[in-house]
XYZ file of C-alpha atoms in Angstrom:
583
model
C 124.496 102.681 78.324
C 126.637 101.723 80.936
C 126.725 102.856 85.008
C 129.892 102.017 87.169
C 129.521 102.649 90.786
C 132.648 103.537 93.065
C 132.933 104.140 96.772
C 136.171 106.268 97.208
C 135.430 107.546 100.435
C 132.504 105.508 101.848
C 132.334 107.519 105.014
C 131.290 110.441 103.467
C 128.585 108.333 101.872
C 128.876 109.641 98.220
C 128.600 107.596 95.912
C 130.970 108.084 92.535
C 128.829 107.623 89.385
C 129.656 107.398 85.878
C 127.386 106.995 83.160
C 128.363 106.688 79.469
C 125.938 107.728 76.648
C 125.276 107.400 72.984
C 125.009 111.229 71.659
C 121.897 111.477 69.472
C 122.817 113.956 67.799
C 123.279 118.031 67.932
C 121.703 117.850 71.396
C 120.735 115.365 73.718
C 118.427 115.423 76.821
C 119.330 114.024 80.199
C 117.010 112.736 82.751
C 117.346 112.316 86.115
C 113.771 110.390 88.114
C 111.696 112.374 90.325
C 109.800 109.632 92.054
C 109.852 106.056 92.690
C 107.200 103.665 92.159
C 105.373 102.186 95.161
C 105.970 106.218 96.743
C 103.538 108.051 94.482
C 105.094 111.159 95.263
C 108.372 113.472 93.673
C 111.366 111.790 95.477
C 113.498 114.928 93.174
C 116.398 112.144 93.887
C 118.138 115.287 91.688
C 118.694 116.842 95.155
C 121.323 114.288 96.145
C 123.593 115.149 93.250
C 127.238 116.751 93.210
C 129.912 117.494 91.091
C 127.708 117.161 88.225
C 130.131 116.908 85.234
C 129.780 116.228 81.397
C 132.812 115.408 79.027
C 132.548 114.211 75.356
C 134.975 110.760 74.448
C 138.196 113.330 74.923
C 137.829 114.008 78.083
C 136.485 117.564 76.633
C 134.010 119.301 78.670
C 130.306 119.367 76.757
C 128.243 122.458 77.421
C 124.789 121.967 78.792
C 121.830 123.944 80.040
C 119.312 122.605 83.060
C 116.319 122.999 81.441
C 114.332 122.346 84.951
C 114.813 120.821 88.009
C 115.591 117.340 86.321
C 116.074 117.508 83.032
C 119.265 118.879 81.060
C 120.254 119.211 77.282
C 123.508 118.535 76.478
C 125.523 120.213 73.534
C 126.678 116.451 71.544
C 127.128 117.953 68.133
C 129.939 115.662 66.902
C 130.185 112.836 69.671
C 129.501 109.267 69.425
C 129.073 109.186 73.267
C 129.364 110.978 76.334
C 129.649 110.409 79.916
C 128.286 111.990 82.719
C 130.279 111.783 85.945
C 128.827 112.787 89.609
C 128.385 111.889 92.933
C 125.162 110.947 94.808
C 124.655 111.397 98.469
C 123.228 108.639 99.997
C 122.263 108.674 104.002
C 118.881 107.760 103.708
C 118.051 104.302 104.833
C 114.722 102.858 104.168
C 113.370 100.223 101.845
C 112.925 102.782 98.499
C 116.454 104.404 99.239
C 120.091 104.620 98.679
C 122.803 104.490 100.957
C 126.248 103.897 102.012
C 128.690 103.534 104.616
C 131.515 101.354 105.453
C 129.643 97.939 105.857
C 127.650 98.296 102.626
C 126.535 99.877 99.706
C 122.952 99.627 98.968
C 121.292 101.121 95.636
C 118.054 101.519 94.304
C 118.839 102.908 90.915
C 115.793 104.514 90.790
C 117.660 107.283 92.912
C 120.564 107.492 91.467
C 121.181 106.615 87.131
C 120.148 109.007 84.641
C 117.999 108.032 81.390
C 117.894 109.252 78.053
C 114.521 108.281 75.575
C 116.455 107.152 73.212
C 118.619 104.582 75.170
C 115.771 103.699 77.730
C 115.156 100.592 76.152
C 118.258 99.389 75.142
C 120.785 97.056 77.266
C 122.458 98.642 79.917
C 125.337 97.306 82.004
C 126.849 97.872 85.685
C 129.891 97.593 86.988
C 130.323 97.699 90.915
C 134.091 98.750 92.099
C 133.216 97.120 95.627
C 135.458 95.031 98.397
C 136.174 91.693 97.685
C 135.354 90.626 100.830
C 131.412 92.001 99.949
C 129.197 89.504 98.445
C 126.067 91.230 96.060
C 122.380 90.652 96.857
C 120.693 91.218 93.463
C 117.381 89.732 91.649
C 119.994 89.910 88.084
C 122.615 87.346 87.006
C 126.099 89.343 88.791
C 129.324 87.985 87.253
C 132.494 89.537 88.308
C 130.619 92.614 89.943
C 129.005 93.443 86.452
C 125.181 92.883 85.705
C 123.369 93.973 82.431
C 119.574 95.017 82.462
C 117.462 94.508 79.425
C 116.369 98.378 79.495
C 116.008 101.264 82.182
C 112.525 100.025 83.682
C 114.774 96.563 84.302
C 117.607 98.104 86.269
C 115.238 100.561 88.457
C 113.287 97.314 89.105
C 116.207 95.802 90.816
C 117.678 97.175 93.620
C 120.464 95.470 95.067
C 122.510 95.046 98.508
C 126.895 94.500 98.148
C 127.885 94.096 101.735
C 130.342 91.151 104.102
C 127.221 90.519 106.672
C 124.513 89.126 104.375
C 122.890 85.912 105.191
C 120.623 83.903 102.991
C 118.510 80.885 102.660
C 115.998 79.915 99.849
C 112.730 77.702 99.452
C 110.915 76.620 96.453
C 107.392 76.537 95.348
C 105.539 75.827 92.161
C 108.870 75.790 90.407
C 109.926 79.140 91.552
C 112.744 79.304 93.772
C 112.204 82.748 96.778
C 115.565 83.277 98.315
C 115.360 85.200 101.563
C 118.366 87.738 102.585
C 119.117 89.090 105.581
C 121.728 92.251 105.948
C 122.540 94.131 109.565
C 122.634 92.379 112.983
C 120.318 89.452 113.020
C 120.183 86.076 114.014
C 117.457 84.255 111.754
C 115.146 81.505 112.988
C 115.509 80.055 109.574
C 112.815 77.021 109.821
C 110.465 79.010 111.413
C 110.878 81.534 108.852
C 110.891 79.051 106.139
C 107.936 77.225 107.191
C 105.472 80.392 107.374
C 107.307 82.192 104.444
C 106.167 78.883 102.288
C 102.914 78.202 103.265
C 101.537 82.380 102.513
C 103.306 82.209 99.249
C 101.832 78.868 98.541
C 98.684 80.152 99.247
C 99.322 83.065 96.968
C 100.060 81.504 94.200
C 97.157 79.264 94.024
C 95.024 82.299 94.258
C 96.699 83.489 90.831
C 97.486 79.882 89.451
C 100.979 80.727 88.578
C 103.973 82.994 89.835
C 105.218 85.887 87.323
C 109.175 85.372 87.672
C 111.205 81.782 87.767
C 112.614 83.736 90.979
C 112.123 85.975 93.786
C 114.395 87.737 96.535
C 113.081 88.944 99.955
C 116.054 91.571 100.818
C 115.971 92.634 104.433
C 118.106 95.471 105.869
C 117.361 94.681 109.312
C 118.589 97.618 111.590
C 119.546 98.706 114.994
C 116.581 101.526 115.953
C 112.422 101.183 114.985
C 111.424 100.439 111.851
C 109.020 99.337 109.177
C 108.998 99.698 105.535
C 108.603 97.804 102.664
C 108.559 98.510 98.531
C 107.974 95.858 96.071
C 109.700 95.404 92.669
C 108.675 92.307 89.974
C 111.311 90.080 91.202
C 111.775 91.198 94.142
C 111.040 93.549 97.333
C 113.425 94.972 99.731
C 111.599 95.162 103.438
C 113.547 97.564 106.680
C 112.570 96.392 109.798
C 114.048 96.837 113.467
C 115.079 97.114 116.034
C 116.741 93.979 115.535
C 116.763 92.238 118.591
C 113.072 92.322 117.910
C 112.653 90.757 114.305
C 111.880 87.640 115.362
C 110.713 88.347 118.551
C 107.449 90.651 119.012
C 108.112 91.940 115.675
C 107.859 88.858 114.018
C 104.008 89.378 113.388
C 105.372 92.608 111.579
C 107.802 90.488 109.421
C 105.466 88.632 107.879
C 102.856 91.107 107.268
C 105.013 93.566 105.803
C 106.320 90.216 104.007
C 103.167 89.013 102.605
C 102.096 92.208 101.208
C 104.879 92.857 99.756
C 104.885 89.192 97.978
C 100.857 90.450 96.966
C 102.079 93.457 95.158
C 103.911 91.002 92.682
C 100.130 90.565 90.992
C 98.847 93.511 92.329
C 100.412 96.332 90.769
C 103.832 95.505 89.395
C 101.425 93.097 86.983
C 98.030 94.281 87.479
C 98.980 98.411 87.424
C 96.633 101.488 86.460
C 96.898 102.328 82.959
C 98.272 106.051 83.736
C 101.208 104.211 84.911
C 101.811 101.793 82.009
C 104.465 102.626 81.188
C 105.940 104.612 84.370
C 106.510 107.821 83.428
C 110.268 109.003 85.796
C 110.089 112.220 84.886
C 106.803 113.359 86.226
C 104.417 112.652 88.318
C 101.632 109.608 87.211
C 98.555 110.939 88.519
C 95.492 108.123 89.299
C 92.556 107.279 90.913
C 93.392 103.537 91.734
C 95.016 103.775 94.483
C 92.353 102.186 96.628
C 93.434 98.842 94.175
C 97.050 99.227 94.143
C 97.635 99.383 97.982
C 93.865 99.134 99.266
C 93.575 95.596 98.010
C 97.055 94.271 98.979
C 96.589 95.444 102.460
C 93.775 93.475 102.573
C 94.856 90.387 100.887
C 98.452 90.695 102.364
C 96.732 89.960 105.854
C 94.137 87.657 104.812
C 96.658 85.297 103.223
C 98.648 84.935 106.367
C 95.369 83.611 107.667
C 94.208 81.960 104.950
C 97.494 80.094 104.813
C 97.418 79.788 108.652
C 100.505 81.526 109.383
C 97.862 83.946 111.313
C 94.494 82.518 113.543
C 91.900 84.034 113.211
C 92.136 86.140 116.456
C 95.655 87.391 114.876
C 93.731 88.253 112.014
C 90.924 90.471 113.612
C 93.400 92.277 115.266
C 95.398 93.375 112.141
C 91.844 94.078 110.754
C 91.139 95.880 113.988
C 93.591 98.793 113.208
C 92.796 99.276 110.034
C 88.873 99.887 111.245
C 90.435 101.975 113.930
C 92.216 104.275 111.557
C 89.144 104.492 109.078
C 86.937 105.847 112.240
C 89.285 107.674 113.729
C 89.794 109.987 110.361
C 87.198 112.367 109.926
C 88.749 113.208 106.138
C 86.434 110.377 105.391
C 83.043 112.328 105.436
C 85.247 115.185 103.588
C 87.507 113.627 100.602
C 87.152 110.285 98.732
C 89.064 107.369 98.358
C 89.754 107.709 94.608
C 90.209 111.652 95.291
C 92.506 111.262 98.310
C 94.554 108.534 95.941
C 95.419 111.082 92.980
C 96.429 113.152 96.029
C 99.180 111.490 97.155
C 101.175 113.492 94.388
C 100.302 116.444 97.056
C 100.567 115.245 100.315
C 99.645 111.611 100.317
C 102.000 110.571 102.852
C 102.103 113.290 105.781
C 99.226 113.996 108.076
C 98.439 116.766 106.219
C 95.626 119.437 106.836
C 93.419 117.555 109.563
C 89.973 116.003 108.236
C 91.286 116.465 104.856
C 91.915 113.501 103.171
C 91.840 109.406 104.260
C 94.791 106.682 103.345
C 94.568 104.162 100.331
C 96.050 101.480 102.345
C 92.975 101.870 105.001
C 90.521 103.112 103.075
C 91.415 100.525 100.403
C 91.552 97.599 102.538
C 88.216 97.746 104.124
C 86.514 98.244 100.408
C 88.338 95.408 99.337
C 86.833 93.286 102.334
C 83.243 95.113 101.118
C 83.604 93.528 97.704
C 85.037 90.313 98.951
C 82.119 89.520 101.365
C 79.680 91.360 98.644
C 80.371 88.545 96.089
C 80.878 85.980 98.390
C 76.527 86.925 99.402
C 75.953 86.949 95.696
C 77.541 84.073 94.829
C 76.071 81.370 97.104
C 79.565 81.774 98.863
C 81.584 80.230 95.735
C 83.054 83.395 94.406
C 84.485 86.087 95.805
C 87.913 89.348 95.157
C 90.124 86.478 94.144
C 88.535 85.594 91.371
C 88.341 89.435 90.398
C 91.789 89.946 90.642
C 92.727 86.767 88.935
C 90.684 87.942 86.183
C 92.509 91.162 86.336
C 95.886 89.393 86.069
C 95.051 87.106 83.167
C 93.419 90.132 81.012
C 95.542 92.246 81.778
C 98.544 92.218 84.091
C 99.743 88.885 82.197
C 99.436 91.074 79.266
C 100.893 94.036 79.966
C 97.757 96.183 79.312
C 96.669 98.496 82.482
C 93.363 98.115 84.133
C 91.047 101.407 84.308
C 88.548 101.839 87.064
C 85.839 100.632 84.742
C 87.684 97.188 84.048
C 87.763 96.594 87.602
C 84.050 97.225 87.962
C 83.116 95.094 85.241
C 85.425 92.493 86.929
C 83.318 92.585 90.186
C 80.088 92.911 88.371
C 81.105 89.703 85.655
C 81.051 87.539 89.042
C 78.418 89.707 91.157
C 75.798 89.043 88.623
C 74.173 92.842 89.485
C 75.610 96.524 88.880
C 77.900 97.927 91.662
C 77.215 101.468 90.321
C 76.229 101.840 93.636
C 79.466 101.210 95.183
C 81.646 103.288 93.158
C 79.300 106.129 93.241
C 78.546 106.100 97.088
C 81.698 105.112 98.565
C 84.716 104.980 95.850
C 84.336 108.130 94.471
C 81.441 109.615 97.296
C 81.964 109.622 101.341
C 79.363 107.035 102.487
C 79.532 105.950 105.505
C 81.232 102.732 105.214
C 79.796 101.611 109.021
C 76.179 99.857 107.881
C 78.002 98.037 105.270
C 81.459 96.779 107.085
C 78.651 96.020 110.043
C 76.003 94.013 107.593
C 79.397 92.137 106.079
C 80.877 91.097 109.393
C 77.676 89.328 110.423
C 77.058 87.731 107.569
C 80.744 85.996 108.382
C 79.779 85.768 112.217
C 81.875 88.213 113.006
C 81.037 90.808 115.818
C 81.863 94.481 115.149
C 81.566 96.393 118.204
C 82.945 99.577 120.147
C 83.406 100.954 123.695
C 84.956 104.296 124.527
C 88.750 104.369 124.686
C 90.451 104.280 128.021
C 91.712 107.850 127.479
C 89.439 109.464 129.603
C 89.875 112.983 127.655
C 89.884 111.286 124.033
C 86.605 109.838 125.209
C 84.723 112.336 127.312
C 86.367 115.932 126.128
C 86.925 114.704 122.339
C 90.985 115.135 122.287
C 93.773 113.626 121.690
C 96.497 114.826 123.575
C 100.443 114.291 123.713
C 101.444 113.618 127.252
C 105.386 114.192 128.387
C 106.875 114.953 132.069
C 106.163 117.981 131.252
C 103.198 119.239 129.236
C 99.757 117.711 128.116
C 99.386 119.264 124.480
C 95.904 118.206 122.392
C 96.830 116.978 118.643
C 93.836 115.913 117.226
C 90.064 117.314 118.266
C 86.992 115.259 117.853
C 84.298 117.603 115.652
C 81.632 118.799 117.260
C 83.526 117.444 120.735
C 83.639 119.240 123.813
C 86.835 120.505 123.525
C 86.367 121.504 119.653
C 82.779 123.595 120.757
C 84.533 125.465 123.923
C 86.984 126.901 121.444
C 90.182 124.821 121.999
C 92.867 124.244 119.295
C 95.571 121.925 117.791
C 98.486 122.304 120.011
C 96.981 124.073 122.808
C 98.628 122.647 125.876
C 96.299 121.550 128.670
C 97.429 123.301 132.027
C 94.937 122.674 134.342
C 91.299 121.790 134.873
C 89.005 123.616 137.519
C 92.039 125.172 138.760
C 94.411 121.787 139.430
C 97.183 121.974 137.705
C 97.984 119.320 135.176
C 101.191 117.428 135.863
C 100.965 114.412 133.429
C 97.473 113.433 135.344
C 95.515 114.801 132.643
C 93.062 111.627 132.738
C 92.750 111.490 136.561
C 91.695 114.672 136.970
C 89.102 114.646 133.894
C 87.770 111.580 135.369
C 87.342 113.271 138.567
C 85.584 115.849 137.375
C 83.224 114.048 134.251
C 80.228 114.497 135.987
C 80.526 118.515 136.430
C 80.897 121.468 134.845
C 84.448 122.047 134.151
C 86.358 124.830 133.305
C 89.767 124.313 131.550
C 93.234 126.141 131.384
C 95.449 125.837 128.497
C 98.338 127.650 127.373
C 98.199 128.495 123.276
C 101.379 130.337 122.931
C 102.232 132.079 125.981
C 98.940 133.359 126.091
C 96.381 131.616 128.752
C 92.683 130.929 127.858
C 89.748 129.693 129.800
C 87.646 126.974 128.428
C 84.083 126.215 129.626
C 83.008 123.076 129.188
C 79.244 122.000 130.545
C 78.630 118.633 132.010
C 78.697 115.568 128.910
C 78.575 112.006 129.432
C 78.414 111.117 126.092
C 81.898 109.044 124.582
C 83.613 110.754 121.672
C 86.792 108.588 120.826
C 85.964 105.101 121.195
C 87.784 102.059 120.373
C 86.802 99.540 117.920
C 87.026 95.991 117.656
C 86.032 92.832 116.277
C 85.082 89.194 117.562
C 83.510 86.273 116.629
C 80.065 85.670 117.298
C 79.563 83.147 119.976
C 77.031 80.974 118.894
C 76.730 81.797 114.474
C 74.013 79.970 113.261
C 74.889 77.392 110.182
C 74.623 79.853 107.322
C 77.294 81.940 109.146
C 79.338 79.302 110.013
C 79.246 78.555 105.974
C 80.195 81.790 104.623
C 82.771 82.105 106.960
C 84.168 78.551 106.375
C 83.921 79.963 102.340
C 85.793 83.008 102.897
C 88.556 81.561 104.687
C 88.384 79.020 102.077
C 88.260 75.546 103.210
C 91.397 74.546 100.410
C 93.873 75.636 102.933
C 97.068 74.225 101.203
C 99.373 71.767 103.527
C 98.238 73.507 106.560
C 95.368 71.874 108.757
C 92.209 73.372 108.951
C 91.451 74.807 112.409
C 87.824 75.080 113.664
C 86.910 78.991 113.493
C 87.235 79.335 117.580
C 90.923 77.620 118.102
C 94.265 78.962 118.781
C 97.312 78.223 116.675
């Protein structure tokens, strides 16, 4: 199979592409992907597509019939090949996306190339009819603007950036040599970069003994407005982030998380994968329950490798740790839908808000059941052992291997080093909805760590129990606490707040709740047009409250000790900082 990409008319950002085909005989079917991996939902990339054309090796028009919304059979009685010519639209700009414009063309083929079963395995080559003034950012061996993939699942692992404003530097480690590129408006701080980039991969790789690939790219499309995305591929990852006068600025904390994580997924997932999605399935979607691994677990060790490498103190640490714990209380989907439930969800609607207090994230979810099991093993093991050694277990037996891990393997992998059943675990708070608090609290002191709340300085989050949007204009609630003040009176998502005890609301909202906390108050709101009394009695009690952690002030040895265990003394090059200090 071969793809060649052309940008006629870049500022009407489709992209011209032609694919030739061997004919397999009377018919053939065409494919075109409906999701990407790292987004487990449809994508239906088919929705970009235009003058959507089929000709035999004449030139000769092939009939066809769209068999559903991706999929096509194609008359090929008679031909060798044929080729399939059409154009894809691409505005969107994130890191899973394809787009173009005058300053670049940026593809992840996973968008854009059709497949066929029989050819998915077989060699397929690119050409790129680009500028010659654009250089090619790409994980593959480009010679002349042509690269050749082993098979399909090698060329939608490889996205690639052809542009005149990259900018790239490299480091080495353990023999593998990560090359870091920068495209948009940016003006690196390469040793800086360099220097923290190094010491979290360094640290990564000793977790897992070895790196997968002889090389690795870190592509960043660094842009103009707010952003934050990253998707990770086996030899590479490409990362948006902006606004860029930021990047290395206050969002340099965001650079390397996003960064780190990224560099996690390498192991965890695009090696160590659930077994519904070896091999990835385009044409569908890949239902599982391991989502709370895939993302859960590189959330958590994404983070804890930037402090474990020292990139991050611990303070910087807590605080990324902080949100997550924020997020996890601040969902009540978590006393309604599990983990491993809301995971084969994300086919549905995984990544939108969704109905409220139906569902709770992987990534949050995940991550704090990670740092359950980490700590749980580290109490069980005298503080040798501890979700390293589970996931390097996970990587040798099976990632390494190409064999995907079941939700049973990675039990037994816990319970191989725990020395005692987890049963308990998977039942209660995987697959159940446990209250995680007693545990995360029982963990974080066993580390010296503090977990602790007060109510949030929203004084109607905290006392009425709702979240409210605030403009010039209007004070509208979008989120209500259960069983809150506001929820019992009778109020409602997007009621707007107009007044309370007959003073009109004018972006004061908090001033005048705090005025009147102590009474009885009776609030106006506007649902609709239509205006509604509320009567809320007298309530002192906090609803929203924000969480936090800290360390303990004076730990006693044994604390001291775990926590010296599970930031792991080994740090690398980096020094070792006592548990209190300040990078």
């Amino acid at each position: 199979m071969k793809f060649t990409f052309d940008i006629k008319s870049p500022q009407q950002q489709y992209i011209q592409i032609t694919a030739e085909i061997k004919a397999t005989g009377s018919e053939t079917t065409l494919f075109f992907p409906a999701w990407r991996p790292g987004r487990y939902e449809l994508g239906d990339f088919a929705k970009n597509v235009n003058h959507f054309q089929i000709h035999n090796g004449d030139g000769k028009s092939l009939e066809y019939k769209k068999e559903n919304k991706n999929t096509w059979t194609v008359k090929t009685e008679g031909c060798q090949t044929f080729t399939v010519k059409y154009s894809y639209y691409a505005t969107e700009m994130n890191a899973g996306s394809t787009f173009l414009d005058a300053s670049q063309l940026y593809v992840n083929p996973v968008n854009c190339c059709v497949f066929t079963d029989e050819e998915y395995n077989d060699p397929i080559t690119v050409q790129l009819n680009i500028p010659e003034t654009w250089e090619i950012a790409h994980s593959l061996k480009v010679e002349d603007n042509s690269f050749t993939a082993k098979g399909y699942d090698e060329l939608v692992d490889n996205p690639f950036i052809c542009s005149s404003n990259l900018q790239k530097s490299s480091y080495e480690v353990e023999g593998t040599t990560f090359y870091v590129w920068f495209n948009g408006v940016v003006k690196p701080d390469w040793e800086r970069l360099i220097t923290d980039f190094t010491a979290f991969t360094k640290t990564q790789i000793k977790r897992f003994l070895k790196f997968p690939t002889d090389e690795y790219h870190f592509f960043f499309q660094i842009l103009p407005y707010k952003t934050y995305h990253g998707v990770e591929h086996s030899k590479s990852t490409v990362i948006t982030l902006g606004p860029s006068y930021a990047v290395f600025e206050e969002l340099y904390k965001e650079l390397l998380g996003v960064s780190s994580h990224e560099l996690y997924h390498t192991w965890n997932v695009k090696s160590i994968r659930p077994i519904e999605m070896v091999p990835y399935n385009f044409k569908k979607e890949n239902y599982t329950e391991l989502g709370y691994i895939a993302e859960g677990v590189t959330t958590y060790m994404g983070d804890l490798m930037l402090f474990k490498s020292g990139v991050f103190t611990i303070e910087q640490y807590l605080k990324e740790l902080d949100a997550q714990i924020q997020k996890h209380m601040d969902n009540f989907g978590r006393f309604n839908y599990s983990v491993a439930a809301s995971s084969y969800d994300t086919w549905l609607d995984g990544y939108t808000p969704g109905a409220p207090g139906r569902k709770v994230s992987i990534y949050t979810e995940g991550c704090l059941l990670a740092f359950i099991v980490d700590i749980y093993l580290l109490k069980n093991t005298a503080n040798k052992r501890g979700l390293d050694d589970v996931m390097r277990s996970l990587y040798y037996n099976f990632g390494s291997l190409g064999k995907g891990i079941t939700e049973k393997d990675y039990q037994a992998a816990i319970e191989n080093i725990a020395g005692v059943s987890m049963q308990w675990f998977f039942d209660d708070y995987v697959h159940g909805t446990k209250s995680y608090s007693t545990l995360l609290v029982d963990c974080f002191e066993y580390i010296g760590i503090a977990f602790e709340n007060e109510p949030v300085k929203d004084e109607v989050a905290a006392y009425l129990g709702a979240k409210t949007l605030k403009t010039l204009e209007k004070t509208v609630i979008k989120a209500l606490y259960p069983g809150g003040p506001l929820d019992v009176a009778g109020a409602m998502i997007e009621d707007e707040i107009v007044a309370i005890n007959g003073m009109a609301i004018k972006n004061n909202v908090n001033r005048w709740a705090k005025f009147f906390r102590t009474d009885d108050k009776e609030i106006t709101i506007n649902r609709k047009g239509e205006i509604i009394q509320l009567h809320i009695p007298e309530s002192h009690r906090p609803y929203y409250q924000r969480y936090f952690l800290r360390l303990i002030d004076a730990p006693d040895k044994n604390q001291i000790h775990a926590f010296d265990e599970w930031r792991d003394a080994a740090l690398g090059e980096r020094t070792v900082r006592n548990r209190n200090s300040s990078k």
